mmCIF file of C-alpha atoms in Angstrom:
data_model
loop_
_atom_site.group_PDB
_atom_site.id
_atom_site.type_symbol
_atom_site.label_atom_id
_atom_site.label_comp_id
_atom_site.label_asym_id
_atom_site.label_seq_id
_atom_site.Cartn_x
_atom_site.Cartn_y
_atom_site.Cartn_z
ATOM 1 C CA UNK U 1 18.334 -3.813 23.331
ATOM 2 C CA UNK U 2 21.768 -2.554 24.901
ATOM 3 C CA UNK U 3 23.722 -5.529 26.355
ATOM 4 C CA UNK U 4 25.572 -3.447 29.727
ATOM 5 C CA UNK U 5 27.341 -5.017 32.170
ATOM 6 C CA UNK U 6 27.362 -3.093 36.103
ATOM 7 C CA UNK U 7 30.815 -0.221 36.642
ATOM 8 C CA UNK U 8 30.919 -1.984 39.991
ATOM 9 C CA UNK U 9 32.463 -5.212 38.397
ATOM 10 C CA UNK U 10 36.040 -5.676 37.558
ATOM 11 C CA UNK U 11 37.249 -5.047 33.952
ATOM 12 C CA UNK U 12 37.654 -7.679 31.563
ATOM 13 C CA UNK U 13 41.281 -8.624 30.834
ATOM 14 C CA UNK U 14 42.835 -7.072 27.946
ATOM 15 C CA UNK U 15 42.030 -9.048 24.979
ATOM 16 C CA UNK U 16 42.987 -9.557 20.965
ATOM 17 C CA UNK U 17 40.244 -9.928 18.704
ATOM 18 C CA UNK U 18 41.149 -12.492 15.622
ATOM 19 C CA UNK U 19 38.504 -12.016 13.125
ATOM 20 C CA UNK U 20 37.561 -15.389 10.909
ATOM 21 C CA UNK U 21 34.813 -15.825 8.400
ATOM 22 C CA UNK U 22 32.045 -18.693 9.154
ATOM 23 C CA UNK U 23 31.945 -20.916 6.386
ATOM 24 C CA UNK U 24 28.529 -21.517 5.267
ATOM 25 C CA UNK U 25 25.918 -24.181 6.332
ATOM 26 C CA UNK U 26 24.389 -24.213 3.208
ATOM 27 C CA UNK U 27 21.765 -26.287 3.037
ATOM 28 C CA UNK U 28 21.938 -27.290 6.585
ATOM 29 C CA UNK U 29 21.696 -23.888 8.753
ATOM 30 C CA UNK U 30 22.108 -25.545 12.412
ATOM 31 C CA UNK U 31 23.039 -23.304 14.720
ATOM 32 C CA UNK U 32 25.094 -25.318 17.237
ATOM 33 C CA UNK U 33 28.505 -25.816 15.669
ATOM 34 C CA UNK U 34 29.930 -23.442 12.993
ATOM 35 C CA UNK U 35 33.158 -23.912 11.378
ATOM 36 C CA UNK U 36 35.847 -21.005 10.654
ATOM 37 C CA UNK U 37 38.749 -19.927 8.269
ATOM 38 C CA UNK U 38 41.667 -19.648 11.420
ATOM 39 C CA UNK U 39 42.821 -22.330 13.015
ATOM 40 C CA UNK U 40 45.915 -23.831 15.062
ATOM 41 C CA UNK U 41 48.464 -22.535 12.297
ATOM 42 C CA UNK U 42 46.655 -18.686 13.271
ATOM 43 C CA UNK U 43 47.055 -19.253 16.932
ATOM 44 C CA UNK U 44 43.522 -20.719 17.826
ATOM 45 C CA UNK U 45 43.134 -22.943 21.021
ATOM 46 C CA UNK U 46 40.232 -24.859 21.972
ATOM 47 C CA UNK U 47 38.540 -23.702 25.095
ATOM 48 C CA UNK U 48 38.699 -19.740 23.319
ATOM 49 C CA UNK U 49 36.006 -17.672 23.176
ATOM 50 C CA UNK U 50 33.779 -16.633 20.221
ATOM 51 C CA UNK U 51 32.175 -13.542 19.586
ATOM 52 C CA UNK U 52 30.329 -11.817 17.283
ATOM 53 C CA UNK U 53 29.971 -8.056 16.771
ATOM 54 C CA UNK U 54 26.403 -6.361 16.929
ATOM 55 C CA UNK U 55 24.830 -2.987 16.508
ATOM 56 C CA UNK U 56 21.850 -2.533 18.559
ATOM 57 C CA UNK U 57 19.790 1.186 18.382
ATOM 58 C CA UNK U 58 20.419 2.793 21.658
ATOM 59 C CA UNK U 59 18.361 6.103 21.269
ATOM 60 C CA UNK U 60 15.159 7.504 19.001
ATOM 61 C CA UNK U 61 17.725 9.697 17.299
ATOM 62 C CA UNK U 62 19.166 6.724 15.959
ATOM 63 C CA UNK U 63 22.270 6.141 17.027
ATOM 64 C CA UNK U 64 23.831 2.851 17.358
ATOM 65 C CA UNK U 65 25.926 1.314 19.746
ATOM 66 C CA UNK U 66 28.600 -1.439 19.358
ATOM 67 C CA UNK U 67 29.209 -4.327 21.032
ATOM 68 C CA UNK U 68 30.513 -8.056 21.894
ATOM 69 C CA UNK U 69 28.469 -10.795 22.651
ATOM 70 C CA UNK U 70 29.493 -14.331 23.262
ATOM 71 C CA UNK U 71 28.308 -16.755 20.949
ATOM 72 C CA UNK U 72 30.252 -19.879 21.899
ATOM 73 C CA UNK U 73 33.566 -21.452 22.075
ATOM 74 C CA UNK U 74 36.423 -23.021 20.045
ATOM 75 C CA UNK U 75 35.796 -26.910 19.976
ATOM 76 C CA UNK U 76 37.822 -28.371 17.766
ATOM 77 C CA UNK U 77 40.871 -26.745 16.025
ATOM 78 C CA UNK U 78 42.838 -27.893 12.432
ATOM 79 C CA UNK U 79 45.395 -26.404 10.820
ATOM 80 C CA UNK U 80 43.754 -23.364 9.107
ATOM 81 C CA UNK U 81 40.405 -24.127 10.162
ATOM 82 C CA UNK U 82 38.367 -24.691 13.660
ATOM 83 C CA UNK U 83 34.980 -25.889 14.965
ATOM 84 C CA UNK U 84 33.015 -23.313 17.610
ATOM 85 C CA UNK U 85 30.326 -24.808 19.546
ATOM 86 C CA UNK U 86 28.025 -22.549 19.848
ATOM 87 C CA UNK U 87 25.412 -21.528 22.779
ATOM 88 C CA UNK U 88 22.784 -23.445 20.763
ATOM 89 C CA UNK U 89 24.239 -26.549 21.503
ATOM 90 C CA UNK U 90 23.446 -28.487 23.837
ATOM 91 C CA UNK U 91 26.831 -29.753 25.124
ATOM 92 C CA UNK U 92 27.492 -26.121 25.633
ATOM 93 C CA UNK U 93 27.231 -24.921 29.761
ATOM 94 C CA UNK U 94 28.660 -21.775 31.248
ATOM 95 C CA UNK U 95 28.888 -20.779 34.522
ATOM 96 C CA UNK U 96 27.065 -16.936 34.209
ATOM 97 C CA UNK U 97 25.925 -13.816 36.157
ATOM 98 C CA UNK U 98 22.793 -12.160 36.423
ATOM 99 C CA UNK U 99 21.790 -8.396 36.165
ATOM 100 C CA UNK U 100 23.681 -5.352 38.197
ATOM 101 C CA UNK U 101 23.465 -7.246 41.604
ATOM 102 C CA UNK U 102 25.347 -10.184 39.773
ATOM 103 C CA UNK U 103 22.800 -13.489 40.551
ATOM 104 C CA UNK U 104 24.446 -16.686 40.070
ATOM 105 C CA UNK U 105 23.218 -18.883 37.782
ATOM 106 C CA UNK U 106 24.274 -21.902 35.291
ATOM 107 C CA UNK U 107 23.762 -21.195 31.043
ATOM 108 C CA UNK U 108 22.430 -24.277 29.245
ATOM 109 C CA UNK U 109 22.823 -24.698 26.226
ATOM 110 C CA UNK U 110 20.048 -26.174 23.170
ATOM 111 C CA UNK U 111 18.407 -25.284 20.642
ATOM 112 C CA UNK U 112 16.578 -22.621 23.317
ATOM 113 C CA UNK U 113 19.261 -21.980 25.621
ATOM 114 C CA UNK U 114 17.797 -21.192 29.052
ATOM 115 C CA UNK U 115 19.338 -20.183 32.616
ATOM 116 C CA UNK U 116 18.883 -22.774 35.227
ATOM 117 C CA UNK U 117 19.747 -22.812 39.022
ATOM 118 C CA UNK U 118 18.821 -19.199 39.883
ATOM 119 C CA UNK U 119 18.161 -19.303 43.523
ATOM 120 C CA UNK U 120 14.877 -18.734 44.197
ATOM 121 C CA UNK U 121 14.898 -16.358 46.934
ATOM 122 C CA UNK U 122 16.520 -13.816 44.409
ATOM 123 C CA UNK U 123 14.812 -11.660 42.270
ATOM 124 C CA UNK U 124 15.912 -11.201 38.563
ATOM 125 C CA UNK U 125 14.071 -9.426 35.889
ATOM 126 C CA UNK U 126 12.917 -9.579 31.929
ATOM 127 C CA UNK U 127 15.553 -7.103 30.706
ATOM 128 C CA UNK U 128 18.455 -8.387 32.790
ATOM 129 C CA UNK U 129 21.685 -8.812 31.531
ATOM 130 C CA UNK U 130 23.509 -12.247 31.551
ATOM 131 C CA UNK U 131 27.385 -12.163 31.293
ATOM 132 C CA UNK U 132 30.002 -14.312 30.994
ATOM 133 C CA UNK U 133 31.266 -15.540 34.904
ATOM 134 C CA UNK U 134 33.039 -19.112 34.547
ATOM 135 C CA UNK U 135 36.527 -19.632 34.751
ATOM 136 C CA UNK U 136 37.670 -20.734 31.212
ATOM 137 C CA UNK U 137 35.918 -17.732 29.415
ATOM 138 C CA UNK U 138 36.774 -13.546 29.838
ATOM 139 C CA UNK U 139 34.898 -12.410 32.839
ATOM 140 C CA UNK U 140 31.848 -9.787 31.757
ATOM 141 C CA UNK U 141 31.633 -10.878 28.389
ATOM 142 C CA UNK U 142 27.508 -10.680 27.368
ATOM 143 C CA UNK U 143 25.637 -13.464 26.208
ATOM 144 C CA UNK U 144 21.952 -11.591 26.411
ATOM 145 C CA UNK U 145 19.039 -10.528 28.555
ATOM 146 C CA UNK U 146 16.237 -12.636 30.157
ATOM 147 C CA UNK U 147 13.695 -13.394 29.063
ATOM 148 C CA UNK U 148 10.786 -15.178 30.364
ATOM 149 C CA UNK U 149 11.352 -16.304 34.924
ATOM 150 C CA UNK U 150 9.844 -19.273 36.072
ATOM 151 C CA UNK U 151 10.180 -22.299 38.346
ATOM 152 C CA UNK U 152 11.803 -24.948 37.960
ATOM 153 C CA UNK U 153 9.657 -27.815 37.592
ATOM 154 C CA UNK U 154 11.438 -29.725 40.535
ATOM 155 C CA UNK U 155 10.512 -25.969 42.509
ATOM 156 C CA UNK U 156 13.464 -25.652 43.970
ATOM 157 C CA UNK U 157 15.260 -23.159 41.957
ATOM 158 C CA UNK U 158 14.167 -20.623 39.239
ATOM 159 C CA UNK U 159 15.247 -21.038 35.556
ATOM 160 C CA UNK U 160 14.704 -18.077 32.649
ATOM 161 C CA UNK U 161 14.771 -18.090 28.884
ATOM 162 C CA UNK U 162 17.521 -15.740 27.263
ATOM 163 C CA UNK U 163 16.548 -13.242 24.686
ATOM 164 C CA UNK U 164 19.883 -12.806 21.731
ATOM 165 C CA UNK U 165 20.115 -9.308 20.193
ATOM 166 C CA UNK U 166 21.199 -11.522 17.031
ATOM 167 C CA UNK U 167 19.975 -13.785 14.711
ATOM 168 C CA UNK U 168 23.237 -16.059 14.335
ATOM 169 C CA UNK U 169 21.946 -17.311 10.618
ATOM 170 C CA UNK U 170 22.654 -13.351 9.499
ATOM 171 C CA UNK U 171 26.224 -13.448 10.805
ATOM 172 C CA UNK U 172 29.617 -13.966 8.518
ATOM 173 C CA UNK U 173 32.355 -12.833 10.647
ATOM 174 C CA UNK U 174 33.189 -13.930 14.068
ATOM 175 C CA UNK U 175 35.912 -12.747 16.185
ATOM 176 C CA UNK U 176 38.109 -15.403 18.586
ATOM 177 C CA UNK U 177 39.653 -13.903 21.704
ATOM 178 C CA UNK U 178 42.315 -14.315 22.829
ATOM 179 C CA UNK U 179 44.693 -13.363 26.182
ATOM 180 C CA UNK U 180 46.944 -10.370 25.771
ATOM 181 C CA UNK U 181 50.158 -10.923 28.286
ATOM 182 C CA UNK U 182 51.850 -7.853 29.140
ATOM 183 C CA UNK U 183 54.994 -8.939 30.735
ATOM 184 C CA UNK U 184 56.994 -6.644 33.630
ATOM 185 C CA UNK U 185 60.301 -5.757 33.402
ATOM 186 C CA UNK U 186 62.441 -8.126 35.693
ATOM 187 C CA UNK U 187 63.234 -6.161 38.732
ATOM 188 C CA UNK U 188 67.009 -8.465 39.009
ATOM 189 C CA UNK U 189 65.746 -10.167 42.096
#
């Protein structure tokens, strides 16, 4: 599976990547909320994003490619410590776009997170890409491919399950992001 978003959108914002362990879940291994080692005293907001960093085989020879995906987002923050709410919860939604030709559509979160309000005059495919569109989050980041299209059961609008190219329980490190201003030099005006 390689997570690619289309050359024809804009790049994402420069970023800073602020790694943090997950603490473990031990004996409880839910998936929604995980807690980390940074918090506010580190620089972490709520509203950030959280990724995690994959390797996925991108040839027969082998190779792998690396990459970001979106997991979730800061929820709570403490001084050295913070709560991410993660896709798998069902609080979570996110604004999200579909494919190459960049289908609107609405990211619900659960336990089996699913994309809801695809128009159904449009056509998207098992295999697309879904990435990161709302406001509050880095445009373009991936979240993961769909899965399974169907209809709604109101009809009105098609919905899809997402396919993850992680298994979140097998993950230790997560990475927060956050802005990176560059500032201009004041032109005395």
């Amino acid at each position: 599976t390689q997570l690619w978003v289309s050359q024809r959108e804009p790049p994402m914002q420069q970023m800073a990547a602020i790694p943090a362990f997950i603490y473990s879940r031990y004996p409880f291994n839910f998936k929604n909320e995980m807690l980390i080692s940074i918090g506010k005293d580190q620089g972490v907001a709520v509203g950030e994003a959280a990724v995690i960093s994959y390797a996925s085989a991108t040839s027969s020879l082998g190779e792998h490619e690396r990459g970001v995906v979106l997991i979730g987002e800061v929820d709570k923050v403490f001084d050295n410590t913070a709560a991410v709410k993660t896709i798998f919860d069902s609080r979570f939604r996110l604004a999200v776009r579909v494919g190459e030709d960049g289908i609107e559509s609405l990211l619900m979160g659960g336990s089996e997170p699913k994309l809801t309000l695809v128009p159904k005059n449009v056509e998207i495919r098992k295999g697309d890409i879904i990435y990161s569109a709302g406001a509050n989050f880095p445009y373009g980041l991936p979240i993961g491919e769909v899965g399974e299209v169907r209809m709604s059961s109101d009809n009105i609008f098609k919905e899809a399950t997402i396919v993850f190219p992680y298994d979140l329980s097998d993950y230790r490190l997560v990475f927060i992001l956050k802005s990176v201003v560059q500032t201009r030099p004041s032109d005395g005006r």
